[in-house]
Coordinates of C-alpha atoms in Angstrom, one line a residue:
X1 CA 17.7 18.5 1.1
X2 CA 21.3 18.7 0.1
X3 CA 23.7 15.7 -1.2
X4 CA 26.7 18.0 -1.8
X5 CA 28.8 16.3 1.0
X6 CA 27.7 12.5 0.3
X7 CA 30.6 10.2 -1.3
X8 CA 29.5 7.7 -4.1
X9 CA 29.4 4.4 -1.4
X10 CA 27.0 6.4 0.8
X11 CA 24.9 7.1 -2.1
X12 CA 24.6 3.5 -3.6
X13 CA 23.5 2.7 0.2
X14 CA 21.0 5.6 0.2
X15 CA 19.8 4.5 -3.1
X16 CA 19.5 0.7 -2.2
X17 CA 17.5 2.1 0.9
X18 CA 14.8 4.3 -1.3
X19 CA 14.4 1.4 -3.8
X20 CA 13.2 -0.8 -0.5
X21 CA 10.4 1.5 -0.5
X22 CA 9.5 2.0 -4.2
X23 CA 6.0 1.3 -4.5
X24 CA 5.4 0.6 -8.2
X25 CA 2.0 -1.6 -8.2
X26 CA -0.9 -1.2 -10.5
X27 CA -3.3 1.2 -8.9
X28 CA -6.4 3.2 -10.3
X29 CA -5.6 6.8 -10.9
X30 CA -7.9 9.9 -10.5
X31 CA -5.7 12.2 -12.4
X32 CA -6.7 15.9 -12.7
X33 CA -3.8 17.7 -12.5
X34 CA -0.4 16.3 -14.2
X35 CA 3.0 17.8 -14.0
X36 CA 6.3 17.9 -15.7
X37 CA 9.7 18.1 -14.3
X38 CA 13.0 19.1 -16.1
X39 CA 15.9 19.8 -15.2
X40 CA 18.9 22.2 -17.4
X41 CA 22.7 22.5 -16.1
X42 CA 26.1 21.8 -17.7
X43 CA 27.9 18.6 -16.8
X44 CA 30.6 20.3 -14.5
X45 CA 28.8 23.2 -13.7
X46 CA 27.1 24.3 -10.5
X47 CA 24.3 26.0 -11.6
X48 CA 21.4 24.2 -11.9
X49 CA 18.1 25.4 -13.6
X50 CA 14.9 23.3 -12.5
X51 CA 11.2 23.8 -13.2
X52 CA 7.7 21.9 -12.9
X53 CA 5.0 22.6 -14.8
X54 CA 1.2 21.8 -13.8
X55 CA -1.3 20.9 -16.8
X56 CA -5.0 19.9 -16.6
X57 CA -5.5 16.4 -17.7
X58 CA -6.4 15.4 -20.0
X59 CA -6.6 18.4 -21.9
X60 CA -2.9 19.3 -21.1
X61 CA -4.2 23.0 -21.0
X62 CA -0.9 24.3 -19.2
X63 CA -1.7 26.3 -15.7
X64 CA 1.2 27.6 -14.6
X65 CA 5.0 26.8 -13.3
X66 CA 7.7 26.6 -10.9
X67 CA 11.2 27.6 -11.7
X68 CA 14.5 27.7 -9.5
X69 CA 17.6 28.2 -9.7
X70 CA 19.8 26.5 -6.8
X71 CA 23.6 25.1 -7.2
X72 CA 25.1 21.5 -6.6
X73 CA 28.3 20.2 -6.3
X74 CA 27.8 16.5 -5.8
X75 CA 29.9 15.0 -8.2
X76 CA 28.6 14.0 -12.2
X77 CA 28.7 10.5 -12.1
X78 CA 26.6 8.5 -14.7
X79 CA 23.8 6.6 -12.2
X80 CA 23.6 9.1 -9.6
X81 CA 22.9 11.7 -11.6
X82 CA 19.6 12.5 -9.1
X83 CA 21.9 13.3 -6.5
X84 CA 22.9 16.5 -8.4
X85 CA 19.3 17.4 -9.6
X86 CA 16.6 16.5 -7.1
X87 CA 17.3 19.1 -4.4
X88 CA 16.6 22.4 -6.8
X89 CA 13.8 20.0 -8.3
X90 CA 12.5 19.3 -4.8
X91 CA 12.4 23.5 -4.2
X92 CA 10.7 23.7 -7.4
X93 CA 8.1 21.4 -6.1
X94 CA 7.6 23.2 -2.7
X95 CA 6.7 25.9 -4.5
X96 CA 3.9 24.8 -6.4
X97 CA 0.1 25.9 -4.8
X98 CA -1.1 22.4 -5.9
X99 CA 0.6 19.6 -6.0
X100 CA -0.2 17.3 -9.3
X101 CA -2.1 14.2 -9.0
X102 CA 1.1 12.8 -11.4
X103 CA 4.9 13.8 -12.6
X104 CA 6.4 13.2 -15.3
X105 CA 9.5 13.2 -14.7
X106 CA 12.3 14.0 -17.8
X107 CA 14.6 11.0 -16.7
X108 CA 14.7 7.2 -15.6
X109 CA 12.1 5.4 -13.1
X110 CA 12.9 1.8 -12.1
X111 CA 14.5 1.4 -15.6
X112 CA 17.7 1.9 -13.6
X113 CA 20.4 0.1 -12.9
X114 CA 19.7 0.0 -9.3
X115 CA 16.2 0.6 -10.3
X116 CA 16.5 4.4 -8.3
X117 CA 16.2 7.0 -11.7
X118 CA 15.5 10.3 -10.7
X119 CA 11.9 10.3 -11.5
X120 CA 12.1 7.2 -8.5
X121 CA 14.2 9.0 -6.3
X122 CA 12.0 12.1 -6.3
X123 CA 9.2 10.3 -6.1
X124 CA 10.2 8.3 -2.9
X125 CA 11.7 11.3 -1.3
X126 CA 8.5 13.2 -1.0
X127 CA 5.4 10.7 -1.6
X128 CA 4.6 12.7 -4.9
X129 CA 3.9 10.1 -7.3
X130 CA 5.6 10.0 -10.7
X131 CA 6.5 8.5 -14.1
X132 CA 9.5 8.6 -15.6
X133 CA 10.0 9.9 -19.3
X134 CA 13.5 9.3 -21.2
X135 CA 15.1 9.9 -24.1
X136 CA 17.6 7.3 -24.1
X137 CA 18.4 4.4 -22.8
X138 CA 20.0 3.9 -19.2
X139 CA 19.5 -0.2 -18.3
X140 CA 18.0 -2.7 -20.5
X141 CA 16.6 -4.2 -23.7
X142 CA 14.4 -3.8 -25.8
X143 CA 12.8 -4.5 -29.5
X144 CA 12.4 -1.6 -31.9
X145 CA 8.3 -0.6 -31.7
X146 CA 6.7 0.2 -35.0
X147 CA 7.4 2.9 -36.6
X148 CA 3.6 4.4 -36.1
X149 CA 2.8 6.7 -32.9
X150 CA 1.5 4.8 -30.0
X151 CA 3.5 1.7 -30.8
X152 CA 5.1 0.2 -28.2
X153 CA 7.6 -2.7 -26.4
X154 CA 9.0 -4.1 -23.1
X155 CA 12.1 -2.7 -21.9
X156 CA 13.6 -5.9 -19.9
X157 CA 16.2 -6.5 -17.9
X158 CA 16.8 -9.8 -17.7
X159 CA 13.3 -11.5 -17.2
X160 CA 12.5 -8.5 -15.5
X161 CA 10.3 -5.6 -17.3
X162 CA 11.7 -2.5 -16.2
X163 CA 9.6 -0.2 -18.2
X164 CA 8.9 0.3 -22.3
X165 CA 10.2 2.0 -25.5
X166 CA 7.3 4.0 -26.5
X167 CA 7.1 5.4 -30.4
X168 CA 5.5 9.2 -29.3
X169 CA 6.3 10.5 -32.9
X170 CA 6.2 8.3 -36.4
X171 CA 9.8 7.1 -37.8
X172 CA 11.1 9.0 -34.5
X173 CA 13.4 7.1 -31.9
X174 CA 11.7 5.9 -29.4
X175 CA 11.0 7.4 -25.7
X176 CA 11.5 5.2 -22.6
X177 CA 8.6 4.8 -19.9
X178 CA 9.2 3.9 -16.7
X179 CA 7.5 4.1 -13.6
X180 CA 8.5 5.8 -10.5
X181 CA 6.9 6.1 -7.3
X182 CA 3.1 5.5 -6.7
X183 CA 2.6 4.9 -10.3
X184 CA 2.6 1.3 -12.0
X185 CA 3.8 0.0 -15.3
X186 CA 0.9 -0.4 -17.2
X187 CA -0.5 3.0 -15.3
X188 CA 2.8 4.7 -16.8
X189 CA 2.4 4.1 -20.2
X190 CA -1.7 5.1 -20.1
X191 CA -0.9 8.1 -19.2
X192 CA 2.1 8.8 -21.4
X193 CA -0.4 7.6 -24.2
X194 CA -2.6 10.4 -23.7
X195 CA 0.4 13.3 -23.6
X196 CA 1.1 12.5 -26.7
X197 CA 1.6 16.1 -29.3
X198 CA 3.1 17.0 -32.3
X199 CA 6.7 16.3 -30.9
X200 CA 8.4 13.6 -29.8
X201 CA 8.9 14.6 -26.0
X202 CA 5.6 13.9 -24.3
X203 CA 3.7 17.4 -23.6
X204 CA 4.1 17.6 -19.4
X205 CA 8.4 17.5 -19.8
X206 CA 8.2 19.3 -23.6
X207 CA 6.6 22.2 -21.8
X208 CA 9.0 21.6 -18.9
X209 CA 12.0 22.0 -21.0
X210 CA 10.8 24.9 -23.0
X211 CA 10.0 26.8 -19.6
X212 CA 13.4 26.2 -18.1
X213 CA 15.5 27.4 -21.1
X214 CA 13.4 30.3 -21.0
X215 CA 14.2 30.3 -17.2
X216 CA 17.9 30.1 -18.3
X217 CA 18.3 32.8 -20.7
X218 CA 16.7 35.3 -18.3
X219 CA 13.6 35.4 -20.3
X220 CA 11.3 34.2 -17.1
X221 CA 11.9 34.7 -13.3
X222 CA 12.4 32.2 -10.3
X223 CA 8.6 31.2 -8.5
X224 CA 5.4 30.4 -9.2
X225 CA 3.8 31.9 -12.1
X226 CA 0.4 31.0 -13.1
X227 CA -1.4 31.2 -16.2
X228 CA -5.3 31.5 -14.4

């Protein structure tokens, strides 16, 4: 998979394409094994750093991960951002022995402005399903949560609820759930519930982004490496 030579008009189409088969409905989950993507690179850089990480749920005992290292050159332009990172993040995921029943995806679901975050993108491009975890705000609005962990509101879009701000820390700024493929809203945010650590980033993309600034200072090599 490789966007590099795609212009922004053929991307909106591609994107309007994938979000005609986003599946988003309520469904009931068996999940074993959850995963968490992130993705590291510079803003006009090449190199881009990508990893998944596979925990046991709901223990979130950590099992192993997949790290790459791969280059884009589509473009940064705010909205299409998954056109620069899901093809190392799709690598990442080849390489993975198991594939998780979940990912959590660091990035936007449907709480998009063409509802196509990366977390949906991904998720449509290869069946996986997926939940998207944020740290800011892309599309939408919403009313602050309270301030204790667990606390939560609607993101909305208009009359449209295109995911929720999610209090994953005490008197911390929110996150933003959102699902992505596979995975539905209220399905999104049970799960996020129980990923819930001493941090504010949700454990399955926490881990993620620890493992792939380790992957970028040289500190771990490119593959699969398990913890069993």
């Amino acid at each position: 998979m490789n966007y590099d030579a795609m212009r922004i008009p053929e991307a909106t189409i591609l994107q309007k394409e994938l979000q005609k088969r986003t599946n988003t409905a309520e469904r009931q989950l068996s999940v074993r094994l959850l995963g968490g993507a992130d993705i590291s690179l510079n803003l006009y850089n090449s190199t881009i750093y990508a990893g998944i990480v596979l925990l046991t749920y709901p223990q979130l005992q950590l099992v192993g991960w997949s790290l790459v290292k791969g280059e884009t050159h589509f473009p940064y332009v705010p909205g299409y951002l998954a056109f620069r990172e899901v093809p190392a993040l799709v690598d990442a995921w080849t390489r993975l022995p198991a594939k998780p029943d979940v990912l959590v995806v660091d990035g936007h679901g449907v709480a998009h402005p063409r509802r196509m975050g990366i977390a949906t993108h991904f998720g449509v491009e290869t069946g996986q399903p997926t939940i998207g975890c944020a740290k800011k705000v892309l599309t939408g609005k919403f009313s602050e949560p309270d301030l204790s962990v667990g606390s939560f509101s609607p993101l909305m879009s208009g009359a449209e609820q295109i995911g929720y701000a999610f209090r994953s820390k005490s008197k911390t700024a929110p996150v933003f759930i959102s699902p992505g493929h596979l995975v539905g809203m209220e399905n999104s945010l049970e799960i996020i519930r129980h990923c819930v650590g001493k941090y504010r980033i949700p454990e399955p993309t926490r881990l993620a982004h620890d493992v792939v600034n380790r992957f970028r200072r040289g500190e771990l090599t490119e593959g699969w490496h398990s913890l069993r």
